[in-house]
Amino acid sequence: MLRYRSVMKTWGLVSLALSLLLGLSSVPAHAQDSWTRYRYIAHGMGQIDGVDISNSREAFITNYERGFRVFEADLILTTDDQLVARHDWSDYLTKKLRQPLASEKMIDSPMSLEQFKARLILNRYHPMDVSELLSLLKDYPEAYLITDTKETDSRLVEKQFRLLVNAAKSVDPDLLNRIVPELYTPEMIRQVRSIYPFPSFLFSLYLSSLSHDEVLKEVRTLGVQALAMPFERAEAGWISSLKAAGAVVYTHTVNEPKEWERLRDMGVHGVYTDQSAPIGRKTAVSLPLSDMLTRYETEPTDGSQSPTLMPIPQQQNAPWMTWLLDKMKDWLQSGRSSA
């Protein structure tokens, strides 16, 4: 009887270890090492001094410190074909950013790179060309960059993304793994993939007239893993179909916690936002059997974000693995002794 109990105890421990290992390996890939594990995207680098879409260096830094890790930057060409971080060339935006209007240019017309760089944002913040933006991304290795280039003309798409890829290769080629192009048509997706095979992209629908069924077909054909759409277009049934096809959905632009809660209940994965910061405090949550097996759970402080579970460390020589093996040895030895 004692030997039988010892054998059963041994198999129980082995089963426990296998269950833990298999459970860890079943964590979805996007929950471990992809930008889609984050639910908040800082729209136009996020708000600074109450002003949105500044696309400024300081807005990035400020909102990184608030908890954002995914940043959308608007990218546009200057008159001398340089790629810079700016939403548009309207005089309305220039006034909104409290910049002097360019007397040397026509109303609502593009600036040169020199004109663009000469105008501080809100009288003190710095506009960025693409190389400065990518250098900033390099300084913050946990951050991801989503590009909003707004063009579907193949000639302009070619020019913009060649400039982007060449700038990234010049600053640090590894940055290309953290750049997520926002692409607006199936044709653009194919074109940008031919320029550079970015690990991930975002199929954005704000310039698309495709029907729900047509979008779903393209998601399956192109292997789309993430979509963005205006929040008015979100429908629970459609989102469920997109999720079943392997794609998560982000909506824009959402600044009200109650609206985000409504969208989340509908199945929306995340939102572009100007001001809803993903700030939380981390608390240790013990798993069964041991205080040494710990995961971290972010508790929302503003009521607008659901808890985000961080994966348990899976390093080959992680302390919890060593502890588990030692316990198994102890139990096996005690089983032999009792037999």
Short mmCIF file of C-alpha atoms in Angstrom, two decimals, residues 3-257:
data_model
loop_
_atom_site.label_atom_id
_atom_site.label_comp_id
_atom_site.label_asym_id
_atom_site.label_seq_id
_atom_site.Cartn_x
_atom_site.Cartn_y
_atom_site.Cartn_z
CA ARG A 3 4.56 1.63 -2.44
CA TYR A 4 1.29 2.27 -4.30
CA ARG A 5 0.90 5.63 -2.56
CA SER A 6 4.49 6.53 -3.39
CA VAL A 7 3.96 5.75 -7.09
CA MET A 8 0.74 7.75 -7.18
CA LYS A 9 2.46 10.63 -5.44
CA THR A 10 5.26 10.56 -8.01
CA TRP A 11 2.84 10.56 -10.94
CA GLY A 12 0.88 13.35 -9.32
CA LEU A 13 3.98 15.52 -9.11
CA VAL A 14 4.95 14.77 -12.69
CA SER A 15 1.42 15.63 -13.84
CA LEU A 16 1.54 18.87 -11.87
CA ALA A 17 4.84 19.88 -13.47
CA LEU A 18 3.58 19.03 -16.96
CA SER A 19 0.37 20.95 -16.39
CA LEU A 20 2.29 24.03 -15.30
CA LEU A 21 4.65 23.84 -18.26
CA LEU A 22 1.85 23.26 -20.78
CA GLY A 23 -0.22 26.00 -19.23
CA LEU A 24 2.60 28.48 -19.63
CA SER A 25 3.27 27.51 -23.21
CA SER A 26 -0.39 28.05 -24.09
CA VAL A 27 -0.28 31.81 -23.39
CA PRO A 28 -1.24 33.59 -26.65
CA ALA A 29 1.77 34.99 -28.52
CA HIS A 30 0.42 38.54 -28.50
CA ALA A 31 0.23 38.42 -24.68
CA GLN A 32 3.97 37.89 -24.43
CA ASP A 33 6.01 39.76 -27.00
CA SER A 34 3.88 41.87 -29.34
CA TRP A 35 2.54 45.42 -29.32
CA THR A 36 -1.05 44.11 -29.24
CA ARG A 37 -0.68 43.17 -25.58
CA TYR A 38 -1.20 46.90 -24.98
CA ARG A 39 -4.75 48.23 -25.18
CA TYR A 40 -3.97 51.95 -25.37
CA ILE A 41 -2.42 53.75 -28.35
CA ALA A 42 -1.26 57.34 -27.82
CA HIS A 43 -2.97 59.24 -30.64
CA GLY A 44 -0.57 61.70 -32.31
CA MET A 45 1.88 60.97 -29.45
CA GLY A 46 -0.82 61.74 -26.88
CA GLN A 47 -1.97 64.94 -25.29
CA ILE A 48 0.40 67.50 -23.79
CA ASP A 49 -0.65 70.74 -22.08
CA GLY A 50 -4.24 69.96 -23.07
CA VAL A 51 -3.37 69.88 -26.78
CA ASP A 52 -3.65 66.72 -28.89
CA ILE A 53 -1.88 65.53 -32.09
CA SER A 54 1.21 67.66 -31.43
CA ASN A 55 3.45 64.78 -32.54
CA SER A 56 6.18 66.43 -30.49
CA ARG A 57 9.20 64.90 -28.81
CA GLU A 58 7.99 66.03 -25.40
CA ALA A 59 4.50 64.57 -25.92
CA PHE A 60 6.08 61.16 -26.51
CA ILE A 61 8.21 61.40 -23.36
CA THR A 62 5.35 62.75 -21.22
CA ASN A 63 2.94 60.02 -22.26
CA TYR A 64 5.56 57.28 -21.99
CA GLU A 65 5.95 58.31 -18.36
CA ARG A 66 2.15 58.14 -17.99
CA GLY A 67 2.24 54.49 -19.01
CA PHE A 68 1.82 54.41 -22.79
CA ARG A 69 3.99 52.01 -24.77
CA VAL A 70 2.37 52.22 -28.22
CA PHE A 71 2.52 55.58 -30.00
CA GLU A 72 0.84 56.67 -33.21
CA ALA A 73 2.74 59.30 -35.19
CA ASP A 74 1.32 61.18 -38.15
CA LEU A 75 3.92 61.25 -40.92
CA ILE A 76 3.82 63.63 -43.88
CA LEU A 77 6.15 64.86 -46.63
CA THR A 78 7.62 68.36 -46.71
CA THR A 79 8.00 70.38 -49.92
CA ASP A 80 11.55 69.07 -50.20
CA ASP A 81 10.41 65.44 -49.82
CA GLN A 82 11.46 64.89 -46.22
CA LEU A 83 9.33 62.79 -43.88
CA VAL A 84 8.27 64.58 -40.68
CA ALA A 85 5.90 63.99 -37.76
CA ARG A 86 2.90 66.25 -38.40
CA HIS A 87 -0.82 65.59 -38.81
CA ASP A 88 -1.43 67.94 -41.76
CA TRP A 89 -0.34 71.25 -43.27
CA SER A 90 -3.48 73.26 -42.47
CA ASP A 91 -3.13 76.73 -41.03
CA TYR A 92 -5.76 75.62 -38.49
CA LEU A 93 -3.31 73.10 -37.05
CA THR A 94 -0.49 75.64 -37.11
CA LYS A 95 -2.63 78.00 -35.02
CA LYS A 96 -3.71 75.17 -32.72
CA LEU A 97 -0.05 74.34 -32.04
CA ARG A 98 0.56 78.08 -31.42
CA GLN A 99 3.11 78.32 -34.17
CA PRO A 100 3.68 81.40 -36.34
CA LEU A 101 2.01 81.12 -39.73
CA ALA A 102 4.53 80.86 -42.53
CA SER A 103 4.41 84.09 -44.47
CA GLU A 104 6.65 82.51 -47.09
CA LYS A 105 4.07 79.82 -48.00
CA MET A 106 0.56 79.76 -49.39
CA ILE A 107 -2.44 79.18 -47.11
CA ASP A 108 -2.81 75.54 -46.03
CA SER A 109 0.22 74.50 -48.08
CA PRO A 110 3.17 72.27 -47.05
CA MET A 111 6.29 73.60 -45.38
CA SER A 112 9.88 72.85 -46.21
CA LEU A 113 11.92 70.92 -43.67
CA GLU A 114 13.63 74.15 -42.64
CA GLN A 115 10.28 75.90 -42.08
CA PHE A 116 8.93 72.93 -40.18
CA LYS A 117 11.93 72.68 -37.84
CA ALA A 118 11.99 76.45 -37.19
CA ARG A 119 8.56 76.48 -35.52
CA LEU A 120 8.42 75.26 -31.94
CA ILE A 121 5.17 73.60 -30.84
CA LEU A 122 3.27 75.49 -28.09
CA ASN A 123 6.29 77.84 -28.07
CA ARG A 124 8.57 75.29 -26.39
CA TYR A 125 8.20 71.75 -27.71
CA HIS A 126 10.17 70.23 -30.54
CA PRO A 127 8.86 68.99 -33.90
CA MET A 128 10.62 65.90 -35.26
CA ASP A 129 11.73 64.68 -38.64
CA VAL A 130 11.68 60.92 -39.15
CA SER A 131 15.29 60.37 -38.07
CA GLU A 132 14.72 62.25 -34.80
CA LEU A 133 11.55 60.27 -34.20
CA LEU A 134 13.35 56.97 -34.73
CA SER A 135 16.25 58.04 -32.51
CA LEU A 136 13.68 58.71 -29.79
CA LEU A 137 12.21 55.24 -30.35
CA LYS A 138 15.68 53.78 -29.97
CA ASP A 139 16.06 55.53 -26.61
CA TYR A 140 12.86 53.85 -25.37
CA PRO A 141 13.26 50.14 -26.22
CA GLU A 142 9.87 49.15 -24.75
CA ALA A 143 7.97 51.48 -27.09
CA TYR A 144 6.28 50.70 -30.41
CA LEU A 145 5.55 53.13 -33.23
CA ILE A 146 2.42 53.07 -35.39
CA THR A 147 2.70 55.13 -38.56
CA ASP A 148 -0.25 57.11 -39.93
CA THR A 149 0.90 58.28 -43.36
CA LYS A 150 -2.63 59.02 -44.70
CA GLU A 151 -1.71 58.40 -48.36
CA THR A 152 -2.95 55.63 -50.65
CA ASP A 153 -1.44 56.88 -53.91
CA SER A 154 1.14 54.22 -54.79
CA ARG A 155 3.77 56.80 -55.78
CA LEU A 156 3.52 58.59 -52.43
CA VAL A 157 3.34 55.32 -50.51
CA GLU A 158 6.55 54.21 -52.18
CA LYS A 159 8.31 57.47 -51.32
CA GLN A 160 7.13 57.60 -47.71
CA PHE A 161 7.99 54.03 -46.81
CA ARG A 162 11.35 54.04 -48.59
CA LEU A 163 12.26 57.09 -46.52
CA LEU A 164 11.00 55.41 -43.34
CA VAL A 165 12.84 52.14 -43.92
CA ASN A 166 16.08 53.86 -44.94
CA ALA A 167 15.94 56.14 -41.89
CA ALA A 168 15.37 53.16 -39.58
CA LYS A 169 18.28 51.26 -41.11
CA SER A 170 20.47 54.31 -40.63
CA VAL A 171 19.52 54.81 -36.96
CA ASP A 172 19.21 51.13 -35.96
CA PRO A 173 17.85 48.34 -38.19
CA ASP A 174 16.31 46.60 -35.16
CA LEU A 175 13.81 49.46 -34.95
CA LEU A 176 12.00 47.95 -37.94
CA ASN A 177 10.77 45.24 -35.56
CA ARG A 178 8.98 47.88 -33.48
CA ILE A 179 7.43 49.87 -36.32
CA VAL A 180 3.81 48.98 -37.13
CA PRO A 181 2.64 50.52 -40.42
CA GLU A 182 -0.98 51.63 -40.49
CA LEU A 183 -2.16 50.58 -43.96
CA TYR A 184 -5.46 51.52 -45.59
CA THR A 185 -6.13 49.18 -48.50
CA PRO A 186 -5.28 45.59 -49.45
CA GLU A 187 -3.20 47.00 -52.33
CA MET A 188 -1.23 49.19 -49.93
CA ILE A 189 -0.61 46.21 -47.64
CA ARG A 190 0.88 44.27 -50.54
CA GLN A 191 2.94 47.25 -51.71
CA VAL A 192 4.43 48.02 -48.29
CA ARG A 193 5.21 44.33 -47.74
CA SER A 194 7.22 44.42 -50.97
CA ILE A 195 9.18 47.45 -49.70
CA TYR A 196 9.94 45.85 -46.33
CA PRO A 197 8.44 42.78 -44.57
CA PHE A 198 7.45 44.47 -41.32
CA PRO A 199 6.71 41.85 -38.60
CA SER A 200 3.33 43.43 -37.95
CA PHE A 201 0.97 45.92 -39.55
CA LEU A 202 -2.39 47.49 -38.77
CA PHE A 203 -5.18 47.37 -41.35
CA SER A 204 -6.91 50.72 -40.85
CA LEU A 205 -10.42 51.27 -42.20
CA TYR A 206 -10.94 55.01 -41.86
CA LEU A 207 -10.14 55.51 -45.57
CA SER A 208 -11.83 52.28 -46.67
CA SER A 209 -15.22 51.75 -48.28
CA LEU A 210 -15.00 47.95 -48.06
CA SER A 211 -18.05 46.16 -46.66
CA HIS A 212 -17.88 44.03 -43.50
CA ASP A 213 -17.75 40.85 -45.58
CA GLU A 214 -15.04 42.26 -47.86
CA VAL A 215 -12.91 43.29 -44.88
CA LEU A 216 -13.33 39.84 -43.32
CA LYS A 217 -12.24 38.22 -46.59
CA GLU A 218 -9.10 40.38 -46.73
CA VAL A 219 -8.32 39.63 -43.08
CA ARG A 220 -8.27 35.93 -43.89
CA THR A 221 -6.44 36.32 -47.22
CA LEU A 222 -3.72 38.68 -46.00
CA GLY A 223 -3.29 37.24 -42.51
CA VAL A 224 -4.31 40.49 -40.81
CA GLN A 225 -3.80 40.30 -37.04
CA ALA A 226 -4.96 43.81 -36.05
CA LEU A 227 -7.45 46.33 -37.40
CA ALA A 228 -8.25 49.94 -36.60
CA MET A 229 -11.58 51.62 -37.27
CA PRO A 230 -13.64 54.63 -36.20
CA PHE A 231 -15.57 53.69 -33.06
CA GLU A 232 -18.84 54.46 -34.88
CA ARG A 233 -18.16 51.52 -37.19
CA ALA A 234 -17.73 48.95 -34.42
CA GLU A 235 -20.45 46.27 -34.24
CA ALA A 236 -20.41 43.33 -31.84
CA GLY A 237 -21.21 40.63 -34.41
CA TRP A 238 -18.62 41.86 -36.89
CA ILE A 239 -15.95 42.19 -34.21
CA SER A 240 -16.69 38.64 -33.10
CA SER A 241 -16.20 37.42 -36.69
CA LEU A 242 -12.93 39.34 -37.00
CA LYS A 243 -11.72 37.88 -33.72
CA ALA A 244 -12.61 34.37 -34.91
CA ALA A 245 -10.51 35.06 -38.01
CA GLY A 246 -7.52 35.89 -35.78
CA ALA A 247 -7.64 39.70 -35.68
CA VAL A 248 -7.99 42.11 -32.76
CA VAL A 249 -9.74 45.46 -33.19
CA TYR A 250 -8.69 48.94 -32.07
CA THR A 251 -11.03 51.93 -32.39
CA HIS A 252 -10.32 55.66 -32.56
CA THR A 253 -10.38 58.17 -31.05
CA VAL A 254 -11.76 57.43 -27.56
CA ASN A 255 -11.23 59.69 -24.54
CA GLU A 256 -14.24 58.84 -22.37
CA PRO A 257 -13.92 55.88 -19.95
#
